[in-house]
CSV table of C-alpha atoms (C1' of nucleotides) in Angstrom, one decimal:
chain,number,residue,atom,x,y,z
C,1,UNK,CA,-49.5,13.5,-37.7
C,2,UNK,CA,-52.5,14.7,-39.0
C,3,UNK,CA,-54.6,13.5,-42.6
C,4,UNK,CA,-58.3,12.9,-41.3
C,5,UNK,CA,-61.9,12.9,-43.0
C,6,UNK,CA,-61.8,16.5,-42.8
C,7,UNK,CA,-58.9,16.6,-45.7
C,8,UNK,CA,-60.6,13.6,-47.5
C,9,UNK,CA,-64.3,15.8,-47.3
C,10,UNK,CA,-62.3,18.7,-48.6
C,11,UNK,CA,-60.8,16.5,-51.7
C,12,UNK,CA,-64.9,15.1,-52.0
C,13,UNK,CA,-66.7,18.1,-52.0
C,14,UNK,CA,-64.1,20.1,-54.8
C,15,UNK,CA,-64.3,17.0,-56.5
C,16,UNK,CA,-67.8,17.4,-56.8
C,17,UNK,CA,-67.6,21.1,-57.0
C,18,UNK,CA,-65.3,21.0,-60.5
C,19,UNK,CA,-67.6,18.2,-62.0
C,20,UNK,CA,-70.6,21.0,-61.9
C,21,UNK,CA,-69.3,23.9,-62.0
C,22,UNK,CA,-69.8,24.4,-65.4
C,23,UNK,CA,-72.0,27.2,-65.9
C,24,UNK,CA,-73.4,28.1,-62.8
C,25,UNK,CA,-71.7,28.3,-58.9
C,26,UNK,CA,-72.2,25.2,-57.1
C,27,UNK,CA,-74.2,25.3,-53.4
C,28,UNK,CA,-73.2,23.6,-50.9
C,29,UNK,CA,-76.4,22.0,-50.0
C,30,UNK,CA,-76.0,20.5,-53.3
C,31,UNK,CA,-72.6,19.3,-52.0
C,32,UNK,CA,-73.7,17.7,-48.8
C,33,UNK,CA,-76.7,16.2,-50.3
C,34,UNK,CA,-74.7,14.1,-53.0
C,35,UNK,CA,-71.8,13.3,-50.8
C,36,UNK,CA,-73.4,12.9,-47.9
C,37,UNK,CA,-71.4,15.5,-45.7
C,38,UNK,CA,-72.9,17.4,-43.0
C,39,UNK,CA,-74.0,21.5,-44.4
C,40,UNK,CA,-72.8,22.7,-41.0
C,41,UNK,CA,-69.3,21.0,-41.5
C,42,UNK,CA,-68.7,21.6,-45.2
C,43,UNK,CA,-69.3,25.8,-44.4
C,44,UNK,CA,-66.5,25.3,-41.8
C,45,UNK,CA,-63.9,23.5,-45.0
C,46,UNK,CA,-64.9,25.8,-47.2
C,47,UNK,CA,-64.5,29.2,-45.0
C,48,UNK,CA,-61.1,27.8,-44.9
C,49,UNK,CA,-60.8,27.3,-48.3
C,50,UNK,CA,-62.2,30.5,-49.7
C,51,UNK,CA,-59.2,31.9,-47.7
C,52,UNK,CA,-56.6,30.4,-49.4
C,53,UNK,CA,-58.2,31.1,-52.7
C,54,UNK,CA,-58.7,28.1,-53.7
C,55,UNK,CA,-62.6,28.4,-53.9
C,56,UNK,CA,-64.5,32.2,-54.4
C,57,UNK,CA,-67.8,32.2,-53.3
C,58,UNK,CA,-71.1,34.0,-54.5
C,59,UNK,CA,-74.0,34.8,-52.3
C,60,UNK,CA,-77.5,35.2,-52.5
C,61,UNK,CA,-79.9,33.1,-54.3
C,62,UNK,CA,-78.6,30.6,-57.0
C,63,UNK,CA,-75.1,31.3,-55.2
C,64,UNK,CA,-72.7,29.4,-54.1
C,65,UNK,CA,-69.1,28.3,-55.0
C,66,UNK,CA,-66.7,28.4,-57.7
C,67,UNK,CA,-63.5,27.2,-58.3
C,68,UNK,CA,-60.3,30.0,-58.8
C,69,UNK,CA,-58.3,28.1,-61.0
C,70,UNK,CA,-58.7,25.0,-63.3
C,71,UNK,CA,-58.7,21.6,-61.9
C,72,UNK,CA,-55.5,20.2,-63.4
C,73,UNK,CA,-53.7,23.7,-61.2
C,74,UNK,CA,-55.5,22.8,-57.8
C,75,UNK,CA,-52.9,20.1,-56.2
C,76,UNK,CA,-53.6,18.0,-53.7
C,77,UNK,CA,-51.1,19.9,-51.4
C,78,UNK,CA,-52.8,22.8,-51.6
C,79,UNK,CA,-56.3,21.5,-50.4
C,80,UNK,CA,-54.8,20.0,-47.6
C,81,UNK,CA,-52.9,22.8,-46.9
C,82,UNK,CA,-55.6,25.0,-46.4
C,83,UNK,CA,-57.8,22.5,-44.5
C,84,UNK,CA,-54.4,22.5,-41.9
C,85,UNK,CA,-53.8,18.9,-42.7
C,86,UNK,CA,-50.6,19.7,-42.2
C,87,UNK,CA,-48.8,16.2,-42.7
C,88,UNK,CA,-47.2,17.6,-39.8
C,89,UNK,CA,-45.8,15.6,-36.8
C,90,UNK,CA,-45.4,15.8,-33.0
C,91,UNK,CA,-42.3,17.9,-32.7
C,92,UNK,CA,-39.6,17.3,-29.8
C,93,UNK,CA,-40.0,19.1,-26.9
C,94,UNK,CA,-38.8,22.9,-27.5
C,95,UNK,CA,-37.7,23.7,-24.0
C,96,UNK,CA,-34.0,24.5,-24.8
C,97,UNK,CA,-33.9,26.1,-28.6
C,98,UNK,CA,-31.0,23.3,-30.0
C,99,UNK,CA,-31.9,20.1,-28.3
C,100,UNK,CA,-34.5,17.9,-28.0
C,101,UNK,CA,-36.2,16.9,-24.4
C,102,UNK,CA,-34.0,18.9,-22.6
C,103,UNK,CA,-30.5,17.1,-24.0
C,104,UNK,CA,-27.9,19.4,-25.6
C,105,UNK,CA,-28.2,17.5,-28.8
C,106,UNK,CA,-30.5,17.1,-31.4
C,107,UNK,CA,-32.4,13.2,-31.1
C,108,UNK,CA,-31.9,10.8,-33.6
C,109,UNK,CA,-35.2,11.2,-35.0
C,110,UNK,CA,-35.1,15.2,-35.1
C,111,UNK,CA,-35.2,15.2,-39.3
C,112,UNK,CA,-36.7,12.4,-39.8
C,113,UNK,CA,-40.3,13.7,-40.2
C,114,UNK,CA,-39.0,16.6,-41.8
C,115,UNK,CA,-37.8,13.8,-44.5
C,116,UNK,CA,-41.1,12.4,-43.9
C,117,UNK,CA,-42.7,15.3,-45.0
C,118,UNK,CA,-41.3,16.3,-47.7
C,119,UNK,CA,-41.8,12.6,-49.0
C,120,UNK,CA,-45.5,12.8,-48.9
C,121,UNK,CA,-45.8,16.6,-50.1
C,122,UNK,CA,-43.9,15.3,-53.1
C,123,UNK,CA,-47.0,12.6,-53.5
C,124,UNK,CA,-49.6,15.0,-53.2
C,125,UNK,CA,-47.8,17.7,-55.2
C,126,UNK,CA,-48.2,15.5,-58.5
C,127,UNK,CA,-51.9,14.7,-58.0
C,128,UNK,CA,-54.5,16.9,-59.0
C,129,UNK,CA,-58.5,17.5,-59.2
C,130,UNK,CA,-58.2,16.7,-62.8
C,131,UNK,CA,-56.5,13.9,-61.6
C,132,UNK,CA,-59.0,12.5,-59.6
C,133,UNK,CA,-61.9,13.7,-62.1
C,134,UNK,CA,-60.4,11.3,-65.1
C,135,UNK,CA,-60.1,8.2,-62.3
C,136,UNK,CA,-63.6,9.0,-61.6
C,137,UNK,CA,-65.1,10.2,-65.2
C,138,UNK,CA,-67.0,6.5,-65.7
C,139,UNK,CA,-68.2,6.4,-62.4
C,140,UNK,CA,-71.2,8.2,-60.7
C,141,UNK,CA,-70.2,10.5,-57.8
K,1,UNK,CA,-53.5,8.8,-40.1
K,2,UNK,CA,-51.5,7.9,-37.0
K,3,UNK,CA,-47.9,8.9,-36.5
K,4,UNK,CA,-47.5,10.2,-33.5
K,5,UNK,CA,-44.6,10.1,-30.5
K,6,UNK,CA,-44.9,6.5,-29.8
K,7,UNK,CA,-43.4,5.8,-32.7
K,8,UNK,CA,-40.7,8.4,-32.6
K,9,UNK,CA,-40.2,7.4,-28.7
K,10,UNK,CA,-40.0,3.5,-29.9
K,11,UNK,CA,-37.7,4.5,-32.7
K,12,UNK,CA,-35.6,6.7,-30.1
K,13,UNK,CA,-35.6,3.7,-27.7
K,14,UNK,CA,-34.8,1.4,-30.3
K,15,UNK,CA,-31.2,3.6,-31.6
K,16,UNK,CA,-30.5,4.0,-28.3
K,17,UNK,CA,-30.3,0.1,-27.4
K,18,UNK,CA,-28.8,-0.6,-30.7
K,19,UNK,CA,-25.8,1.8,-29.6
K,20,UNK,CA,-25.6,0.3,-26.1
K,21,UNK,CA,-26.1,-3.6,-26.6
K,22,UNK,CA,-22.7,-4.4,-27.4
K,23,UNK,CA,-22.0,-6.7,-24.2
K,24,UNK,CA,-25.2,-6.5,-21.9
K,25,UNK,CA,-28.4,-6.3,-22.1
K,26,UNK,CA,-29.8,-3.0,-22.0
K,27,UNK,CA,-31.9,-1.5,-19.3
K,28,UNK,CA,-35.5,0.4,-20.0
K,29,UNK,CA,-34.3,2.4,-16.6
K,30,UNK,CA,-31.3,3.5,-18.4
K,31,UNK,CA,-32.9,4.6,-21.8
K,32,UNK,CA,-35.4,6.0,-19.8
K,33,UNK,CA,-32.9,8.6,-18.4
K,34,UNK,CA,-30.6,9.2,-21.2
K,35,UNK,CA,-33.5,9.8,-24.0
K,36,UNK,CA,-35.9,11.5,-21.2
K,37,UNK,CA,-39.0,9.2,-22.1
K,38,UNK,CA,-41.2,8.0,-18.9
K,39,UNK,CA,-40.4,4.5,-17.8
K,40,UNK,CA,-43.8,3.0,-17.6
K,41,UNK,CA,-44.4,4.6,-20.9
K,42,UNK,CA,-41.4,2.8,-22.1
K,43,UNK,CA,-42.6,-0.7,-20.7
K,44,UNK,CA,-45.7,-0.1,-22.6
K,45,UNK,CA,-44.2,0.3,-25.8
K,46,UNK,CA,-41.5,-2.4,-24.7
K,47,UNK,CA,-43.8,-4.6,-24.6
K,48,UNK,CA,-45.6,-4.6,-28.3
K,49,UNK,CA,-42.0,-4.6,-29.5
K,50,UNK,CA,-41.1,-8.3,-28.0
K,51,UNK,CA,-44.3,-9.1,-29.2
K,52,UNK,CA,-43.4,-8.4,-32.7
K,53,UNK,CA,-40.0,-10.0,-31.9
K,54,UNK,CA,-37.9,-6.7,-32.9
K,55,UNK,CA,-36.8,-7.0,-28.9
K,56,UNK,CA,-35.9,-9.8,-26.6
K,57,UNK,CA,-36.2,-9.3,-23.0
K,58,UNK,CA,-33.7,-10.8,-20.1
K,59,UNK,CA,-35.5,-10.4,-16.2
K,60,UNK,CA,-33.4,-10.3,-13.4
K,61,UNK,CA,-31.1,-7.8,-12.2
K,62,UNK,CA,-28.8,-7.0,-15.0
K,63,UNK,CA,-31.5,-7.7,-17.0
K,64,UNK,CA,-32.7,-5.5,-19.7
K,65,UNK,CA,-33.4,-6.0,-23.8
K,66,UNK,CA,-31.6,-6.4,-26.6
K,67,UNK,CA,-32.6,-6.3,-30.3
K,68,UNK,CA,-33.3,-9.9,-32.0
K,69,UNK,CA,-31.6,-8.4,-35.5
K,70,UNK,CA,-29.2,-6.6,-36.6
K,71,UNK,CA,-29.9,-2.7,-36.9
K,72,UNK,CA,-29.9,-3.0,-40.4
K,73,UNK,CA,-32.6,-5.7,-40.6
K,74,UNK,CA,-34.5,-3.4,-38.6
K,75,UNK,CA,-36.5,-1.6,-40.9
K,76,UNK,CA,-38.8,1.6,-39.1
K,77,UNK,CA,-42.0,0.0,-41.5
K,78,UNK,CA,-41.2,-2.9,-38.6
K,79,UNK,CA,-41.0,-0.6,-35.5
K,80,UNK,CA,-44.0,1.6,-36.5
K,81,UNK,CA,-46.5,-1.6,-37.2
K,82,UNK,CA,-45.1,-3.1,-33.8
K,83,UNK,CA,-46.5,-0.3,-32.2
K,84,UNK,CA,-49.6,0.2,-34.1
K,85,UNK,CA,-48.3,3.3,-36.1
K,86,UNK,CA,-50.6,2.3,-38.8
K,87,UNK,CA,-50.4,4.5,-41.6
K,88,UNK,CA,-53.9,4.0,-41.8
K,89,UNK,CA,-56.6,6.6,-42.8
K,90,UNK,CA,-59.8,7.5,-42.1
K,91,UNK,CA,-61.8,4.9,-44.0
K,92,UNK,CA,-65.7,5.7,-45.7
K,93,UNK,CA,-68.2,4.4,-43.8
K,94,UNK,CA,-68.8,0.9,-44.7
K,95,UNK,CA,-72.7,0.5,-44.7
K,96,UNK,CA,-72.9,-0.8,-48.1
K,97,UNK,CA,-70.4,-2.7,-48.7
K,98,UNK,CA,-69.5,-1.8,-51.9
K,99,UNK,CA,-70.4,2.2,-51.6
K,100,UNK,CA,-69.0,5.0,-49.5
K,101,UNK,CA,-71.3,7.1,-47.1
K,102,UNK,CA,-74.3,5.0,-48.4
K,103,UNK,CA,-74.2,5.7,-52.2
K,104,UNK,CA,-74.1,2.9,-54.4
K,105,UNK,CA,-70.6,3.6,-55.9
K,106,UNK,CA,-67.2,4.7,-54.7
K,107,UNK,CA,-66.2,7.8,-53.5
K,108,UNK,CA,-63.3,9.8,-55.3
K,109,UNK,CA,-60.9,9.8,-52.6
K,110,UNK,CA,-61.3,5.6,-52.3
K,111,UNK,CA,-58.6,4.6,-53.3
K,112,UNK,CA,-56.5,7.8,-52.6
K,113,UNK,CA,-55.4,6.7,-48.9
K,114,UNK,CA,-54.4,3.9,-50.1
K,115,UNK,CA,-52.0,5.0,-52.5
K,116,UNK,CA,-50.9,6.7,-49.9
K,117,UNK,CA,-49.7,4.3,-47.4
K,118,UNK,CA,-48.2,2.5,-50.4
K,119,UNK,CA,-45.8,5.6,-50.6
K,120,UNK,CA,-45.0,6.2,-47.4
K,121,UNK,CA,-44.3,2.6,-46.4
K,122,UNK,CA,-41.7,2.2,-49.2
K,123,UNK,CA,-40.2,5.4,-47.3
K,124,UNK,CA,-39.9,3.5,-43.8
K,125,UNK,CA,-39.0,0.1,-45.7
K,126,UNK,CA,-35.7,1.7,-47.1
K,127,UNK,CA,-34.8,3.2,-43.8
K,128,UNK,CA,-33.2,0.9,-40.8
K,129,UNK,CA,-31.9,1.2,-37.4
K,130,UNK,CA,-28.2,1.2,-38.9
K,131,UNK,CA,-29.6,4.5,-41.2
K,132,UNK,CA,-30.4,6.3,-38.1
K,133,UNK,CA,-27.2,5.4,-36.2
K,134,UNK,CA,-25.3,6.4,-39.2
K,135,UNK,CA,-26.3,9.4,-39.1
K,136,UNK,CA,-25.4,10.0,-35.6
K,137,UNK,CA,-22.4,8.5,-35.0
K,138,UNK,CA,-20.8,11.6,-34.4
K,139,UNK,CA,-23.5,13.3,-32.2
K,140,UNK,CA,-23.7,12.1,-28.7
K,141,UNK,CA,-27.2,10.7,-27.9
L,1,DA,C1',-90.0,46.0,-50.6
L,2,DC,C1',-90.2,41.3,-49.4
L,3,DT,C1',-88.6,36.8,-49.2
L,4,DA,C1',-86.1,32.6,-50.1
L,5,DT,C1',-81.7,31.2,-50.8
L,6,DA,C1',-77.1,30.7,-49.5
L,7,DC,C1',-72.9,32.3,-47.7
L,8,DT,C1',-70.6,33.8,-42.9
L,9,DT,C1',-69.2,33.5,-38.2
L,10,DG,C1',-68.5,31.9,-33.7
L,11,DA,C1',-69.7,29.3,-29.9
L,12,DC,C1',-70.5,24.9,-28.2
L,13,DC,C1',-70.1,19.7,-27.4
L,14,DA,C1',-69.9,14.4,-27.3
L,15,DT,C1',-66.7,11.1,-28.4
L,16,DT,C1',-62.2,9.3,-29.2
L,17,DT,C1',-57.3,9.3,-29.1
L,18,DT,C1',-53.1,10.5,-27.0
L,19,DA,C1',-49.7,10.2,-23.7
L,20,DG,C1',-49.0,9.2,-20.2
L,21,DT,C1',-49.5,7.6,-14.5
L,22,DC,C1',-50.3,4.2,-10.9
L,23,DA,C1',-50.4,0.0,-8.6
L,24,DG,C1',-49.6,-4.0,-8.3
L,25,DG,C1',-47.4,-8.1,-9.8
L,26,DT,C1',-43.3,-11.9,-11.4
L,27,DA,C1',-38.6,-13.5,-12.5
L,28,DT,C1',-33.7,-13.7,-11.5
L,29,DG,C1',-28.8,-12.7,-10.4
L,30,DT,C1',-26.0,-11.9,-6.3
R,1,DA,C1',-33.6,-12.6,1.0
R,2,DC,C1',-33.4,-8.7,-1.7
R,3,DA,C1',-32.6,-5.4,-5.2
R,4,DT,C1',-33.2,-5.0,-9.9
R,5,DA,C1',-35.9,-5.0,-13.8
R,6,DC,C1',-39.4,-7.0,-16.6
R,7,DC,C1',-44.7,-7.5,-16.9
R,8,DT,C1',-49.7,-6.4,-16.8
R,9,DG,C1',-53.8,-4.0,-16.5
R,10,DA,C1',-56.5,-0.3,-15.0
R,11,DC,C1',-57.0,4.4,-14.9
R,12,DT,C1',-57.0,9.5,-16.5
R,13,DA,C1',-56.2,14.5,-17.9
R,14,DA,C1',-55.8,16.9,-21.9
R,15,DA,C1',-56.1,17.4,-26.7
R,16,DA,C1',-58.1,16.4,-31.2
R,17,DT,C1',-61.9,15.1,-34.0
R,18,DG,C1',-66.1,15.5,-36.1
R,19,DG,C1',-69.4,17.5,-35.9
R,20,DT,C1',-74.1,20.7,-34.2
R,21,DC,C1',-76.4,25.0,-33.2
R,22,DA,C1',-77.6,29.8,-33.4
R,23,DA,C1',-77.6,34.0,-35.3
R,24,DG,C1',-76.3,36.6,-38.5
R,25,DT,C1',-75.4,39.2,-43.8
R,26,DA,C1',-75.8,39.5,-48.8
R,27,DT,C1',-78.2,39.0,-53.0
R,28,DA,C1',-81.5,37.5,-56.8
R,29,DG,C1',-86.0,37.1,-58.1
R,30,DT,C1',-90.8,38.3,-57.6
DNA sequence: ACTATACTTGACCATTTTAGTCAGGTATGT
DNA sequence: ACATACCTGACTAAAATGGTCAAGTATAGT
């Protein structure tokens, strides 16, 4: 199972991203410099994220990013999604297509993760940027 | 976030020893060979189990383990922790203590993981042993 | 046209974790 | 005594993580 600091740096930086995005696109040196991520890093999360259209960028001078759709529409899910923090687990062994480690039958923990799964998606489905933007409004970022 | 195949080979182990226990003591040689999981890997996670008093082990030949509870007392919450399945994120860097990455306040995503764990642990608290061999009663393992 | 800014891409790498293996032990029923 | 089976600790190959580094391309402002 995967959910590391690269998900969390993804959820940091958009974070940051929709609280200035107001009138002009966002760098991402301004990013790494006020949450203290690595440039380098944060160009590899957002490639990732431009292609799943959740961020469009804009080059050039006073470029940067913007956000494709309004905080409150940006899900959790879908941030970790595109960062492939898949909440994803180690799968049986596929050697023989309807069994599990070789065995005829399925092992008893076969759907389990699958239940897993869908249990935390159904977490992150109901939180949002805007979420996470009113739990923070008071504080400074 | 850890959740990885020791805790699906401990909870594998586990159905399989609640199914067999009946009269004897079951051996990690023989749930070795019927759910195909390396022996010494086995003893390994055999090992933080007793520890956490979910097994009870019997030397000698014949020997073997048998669960200290009944299957439904069993929760997987239990089996997970025995076997340091933490759900437990990637944490901010703690150099201030108060702060994340160094600033003076919190980070956005702080309390996220947290809430987190919260969710998924009241998933593994409802489901036990007797859940799992429920559900497989009519599949041979 | 030049230049600074900022996105874009891909290769590379040190460290840590994972998923085991290996080599010895110790205890006990027959 | 001896086979069985638990017990313990050291070791390791491969993968994942969390980055760094280098070399671009596009654009706004002067």
């Amino acid at each position: 199972m995967k959910l590391t600091s690269k998900g969390r740096y993804a959820v940091m930086a958009l974070v940051d991203l929709a609280r200035f995005d107001n009138i002009n696109p966002v760098s991402l040196r301004d990013i790494s410099l006020r949450q203290g991520i690595s440039l380098d890093y944060l160009e590899q999360i957002f490639s990732k994220l431009k292609k799943n259209q959740i961020v469009q960028s804009i080059r050039g001078t006073q470029g940067g990013y913007i956000l494709t759709k309004k905080p409150n529409d940006i899900k959790l899910t879908n941030i970790f999604h595109a960062v492939d923090e898949t909440v994803k687990t180690v799968q049986c062994k596929k050697e023989s297509k309807k069994g599990c480690n070789g065995k005829a039958t399925k092992c008893v923990t076969h759907n389990l993760w699958d239940e897993l799964e869908t249990h935390i998606n159904s977490f992150f489905e109901k939180k949002s940027l805007e979420d996470l933007l009113k739990n923070n409004k008071d504080q400074r970022i």
